[in-house]
C-alpha cells in the first residue's frame, strides 16, 4: 500500500513552531537560566587512566575566597546510591565521583562549588591528590584475557555481559550453503557530540522539601534515577521540561552531573547550584562516548547470491562505567538482518569494560554500527561472487507483499517496500551517470567508487532488549502520554511531558491535534509540563516521538472530539451517528442549518452545565497514555521477541573520489530515498535525515575518540575530534516514498536516525569500491585520510 | 576588576569584569544577552560568533577588556526594532535552517557578515561564510537554503 495522506495539515509544508523563538535568539537553554546566588561547579579530572587514590587534600582550595564546598567521592558515596545501569553486575558501581580508584583518564575525582566558574576552576588547581598509578587496559580484546588488569576488581572479570543467541537452524543453513565468507568490521569509538555541552542546575526547595532541576537532558526515567540516587521520594523531584536542549541525539544523559548539583544544593541549604560542562569536561569525562565495536561475522550464501544465514560476534567496549551502553548490543536484534530474508542468525554479544570513559546511548542505539556490518557483509558477498551490488540487494530483499514479516529474531516488521525505495534512490542518483563519472575519474588515475547502502530504522521503542539481556528487568511497559486542554475561549493547549532537543515536538503535537480536531495548528500552544505535572513519558529516544507522542496527541484529541459529539447530540437531539463534525463545529447531517459552532460547544462545556449531558464531567480536557504498539510481550522460550513496532527504510547512494597521494576522500554526489511512512512535517523530516547523513559522514571519515595505548585520551577538543563542517557535507538529494505503518495514528514511523544508520555504510561501500581496483579493502571506521594513505602505501593502518 | 564600555547592538553599555573574562562570558553573564552561545571555547565551533567593528569574530577567543571602546553586534542585533525576527532570522525560520537552535545565532551572525559584503552570494561563497560554524543537527542544507532566501529578501528590499 502506497498512498499520500489526504490531510489538512499533516504532511504539508508548514513552519516549525519552535524555530520562531530559537531563530530570534530567545531559546531557554540551561545556561540561560539565571538565578541569584547560584554556585558554579567545576570538576577535578584524574590524569591517570587507572590509579589508586591515596589521599585528597583540599585545604588550599577551601581557603580560596568564593569557594563554598569541595565535594569528594567518599562523601558523595556515603550519602547517595550508585547510578543505575541495568545489567546484573552489583560490583560494577557507577559513581559520580571516583572512590578509592580512578578508572579512566578524565574521571571526576572532586567537585568544587564556588561563586563563579572561574573561581571553581582556580580551586580545582589547588586540590592535591596523591595517586598510585596502576597498569591500565584500553584494548577491548586484551581486556577479555585472563591476565588483564581488572577495571572493577570486585567484579572479578572485565566481561560485563556475554551470551550467544541462536535464532533458527544456523548449523543446518551453514551446512547447506554453497559458500561461506568471514570478515571483521571495526566501528571505533565516536559519538554525537552536540554543540551544547551538558549542563544541570538544581535547587533544593527547603520550604517544600523538593529538588527542582533544570537540565539539558534527553533520557528516560531521569527523575526516577535522581530520586533513587539521592534517596528522596520520586515526588520530591521536579524536573522542568521546558528547557531547550542544544542537541542530544541520545547522549544528553548527565545523571552524574545532576546528582552532584542536587546533592550540593541540598547540603548547602537550598542555594542554586549549576554544573555546565566545558568542552574538555564533555569529551573526556562527561559520559558522552558512543559504541566502540568489533564485529566478527561469518555469512553463508549460495552462488546465486541468496544469503541464508549469518553468525555474528560483537565485542563492544563499554568503557569504565557501563550505564546503558551494553544494551546497545541488544537493540539491533530488532533488525539484525536488515531488510533481507536471512533464514537464521547466531549472535554472540559481548560487553567488556576498559579504562575509557563510559559509553552512553547514541542515535540508533547500536543500530548504526550493526548496519555498517550488515551492509559490509552484503558488499563482500557481492564482490566474492562478482555480482552487482544492486542485484544482490534486490535478490535478498523482503518482498513488499510479505508484511508483516517476521525475521528470525522474532521481530515483525510492520510494512515496507524496499525494492521501490531502492529504485527511487537509483533513479535520483542516476546510477548510469555515476558509473560513467567513476570510470572517467579512474581513467584519470583517481581512485573513485560508488557506495550503496540500505538501512532499516526501528522506531517506537520498547524495553525488551533489556529483558533479553537481564531477565530480572521485567519491564514491558513503554508508554507516552499527552494531554489536551481546551479553554473557555476555545483555545487549545497541548501538554507534553518531556524536553525537546531539535526534533520539533511542539510542532508535532500541534499538527496532529490540529489535524484531528480540524483546527489551525498555529493557534495551538504546546507546553512542556514538569515531571510532577506531566503524564508518563519515556522521553525522545528510540526514534519514537512521531509514533508515540504523535499517537498520544491523536488519542487525546479524539477523546475531545468524542466528547464534543456527545454534547452536540444532547443539544441537537440527534444521535451522534447522524451528526457531522466539520472544522470544530457539529451539524445535523439531515439539516445542516442546525449547528453548534466550536465556540458554542466550548462555552457549553465550560459555562453551561445545564446543557451538558447528565453526569458529564465539565470542562474540555483529556489525557491519553499510549502503550507502544506490538509491545508488552516477553520473549518466548527461543528468545524470540518483538523489539520496536515500526520500521522505516532508506537507500543511500554516493560517489566518492579519493586522492591517491593523500588518501583524502571527496564525496562528489549523495542521494538517498527514504520511507518513514506518513511525514508529519516535511521540513523536519528532511532536516533530520540530512543531518543524520552529515553525522554518519563524520563517523565514516573523521570522528574518533582516540585513546593512546597508555590510556591517555587524545581527542578532547574540536581540533582533534573532527566534526564535519559544511565543506565535508555534500549537497544531499533526497526523495520520499510513503508506506504507511498500520500501527500508528496517521501511518507515521520514525525518522530521526535513518540518515545516520545508512551513511556510514554507504561511505564505506564507496571507499571500498574505490579501493577495489587495487585489490584493497578497509573495514574499519572512521576511514581517515591517514588510514587510507597508509593502506595505499602498504602500511598497517593505525 | 576592569570597567568596560562598549557599544552593543547600538546601545552603549558599561560593566565591570575581571581582566580574564572572555567577551563571550561578558556578553552572557554581565550584559545578560544570551543569544550568543558557548560551544567549544577554543575557537572551532563558531556558536559564540559576534560582529566586532563589522567583522565576525569568536567571542570566546578574546577578552572583554579587548572590546573596550569597540562596537559589538550579537545575534540579538538581527531582530527588528520591535523585537520581532529580522529578515535573516525569518529566513532561517522559513527554511527550517535549524533544529536545536544552539548554533543558529552564530550561523546568523556569519550570514549577516556575508550578506553585508556580498548581497548576491554564490553557493560556494555561502559555504565559505559558514565554513567556520559547526552545526550538528542539520547537515547544513537548510541553513544554505535559509541564507539564499535571506539574500533574496534583502536584495528585494533595497
mmCIF file of N, CA and C in Angstrom, chain A residues 203-212 238 265-266 269-270:
data_model
loop_
_atom_site.group_PDB
_atom_site.id
_atom_site.type_symbol
_atom_site.label_atom_id
_atom_site.label_comp_id
_atom_site.label_asym_id
_atom_site.label_seq_id
_atom_site.Cartn_x
_atom_site.Cartn_y
_atom_site.Cartn_z
ATOM 1 N N UNK A 203 18.089 23.174 42.484
ATOM 2 C CA UNK A 203 17.818 23.991 43.664
ATOM 3 C C UNK A 203 16.941 23.190 44.606
ATOM 4 N N UNK A 204 17.456 22.974 45.799
ATOM 5 C CA UNK A 204 16.658 22.279 46.812
ATOM 6 C C UNK A 204 15.731 23.289 47.452
ATOM 7 N N UNK A 205 14.428 23.057 47.324
ATOM 8 C CA UNK A 205 13.427 23.959 47.881
ATOM 9 C C UNK A 205 13.157 23.526 49.316
ATOM 10 N N UNK A 206 13.711 24.283 50.280
ATOM 11 C CA UNK A 206 13.584 23.881 51.682
ATOM 12 C C UNK A 206 12.154 23.995 52.177
ATOM 13 N N UNK A 207 11.394 24.935 51.612
ATOM 14 C CA UNK A 207 10.007 25.102 52.037
ATOM 15 C C UNK A 207 9.137 23.926 51.641
ATOM 16 N N UNK A 208 9.488 23.297 50.522
ATOM 17 C CA UNK A 208 8.673 22.189 50.018
ATOM 18 C C UNK A 208 9.365 20.831 50.155
ATOM 19 N N UNK A 209 10.586 20.825 50.641
ATOM 20 C CA UNK A 209 11.384 19.581 50.688
ATOM 21 C C UNK A 209 11.394 18.911 49.318
ATOM 22 N N UNK A 210 11.883 19.646 48.343
ATOM 23 C CA UNK A 210 11.780 19.160 46.969
ATOM 24 C C UNK A 210 12.962 19.675 46.154
ATOM 25 N N UNK A 211 13.435 18.836 45.275
ATOM 26 C CA UNK A 211 14.541 19.238 44.407
ATOM 27 C C UNK A 211 13.995 19.709 43.063
ATOM 28 N N UNK A 212 14.375 20.917 42.688
ATOM 29 C CA UNK A 212 13.995 21.447 41.372
ATOM 30 C C UNK A 212 15.194 21.284 40.446
ATOM 31 N N UNK A 238 11.357 17.541 40.957
ATOM 32 C CA UNK A 238 10.595 18.184 39.887
ATOM 33 C C UNK A 238 11.566 18.579 38.786
ATOM 34 N N UNK A 265 23.200 21.289 46.382
ATOM 35 C CA UNK A 265 22.189 22.296 46.683
ATOM 36 C C UNK A 265 21.492 21.978 48.006
ATOM 37 N N UNK A 266 21.217 20.718 48.211
ATOM 38 C CA UNK A 266 20.553 20.333 49.463
ATOM 39 C C UNK A 266 21.503 20.524 50.648
ATOM 40 N N UNK A 269 21.928 24.166 51.776
ATOM 41 C CA UNK A 269 20.769 24.897 52.277
ATOM 42 C C UNK A 269 19.863 25.476 51.215
ATOM 43 N N UNK A 270 19.915 24.912 50.033
ATOM 44 C CA UNK A 270 18.952 25.332 49.016
ATOM 45 C C UNK A 270 19.459 26.385 48.050
#
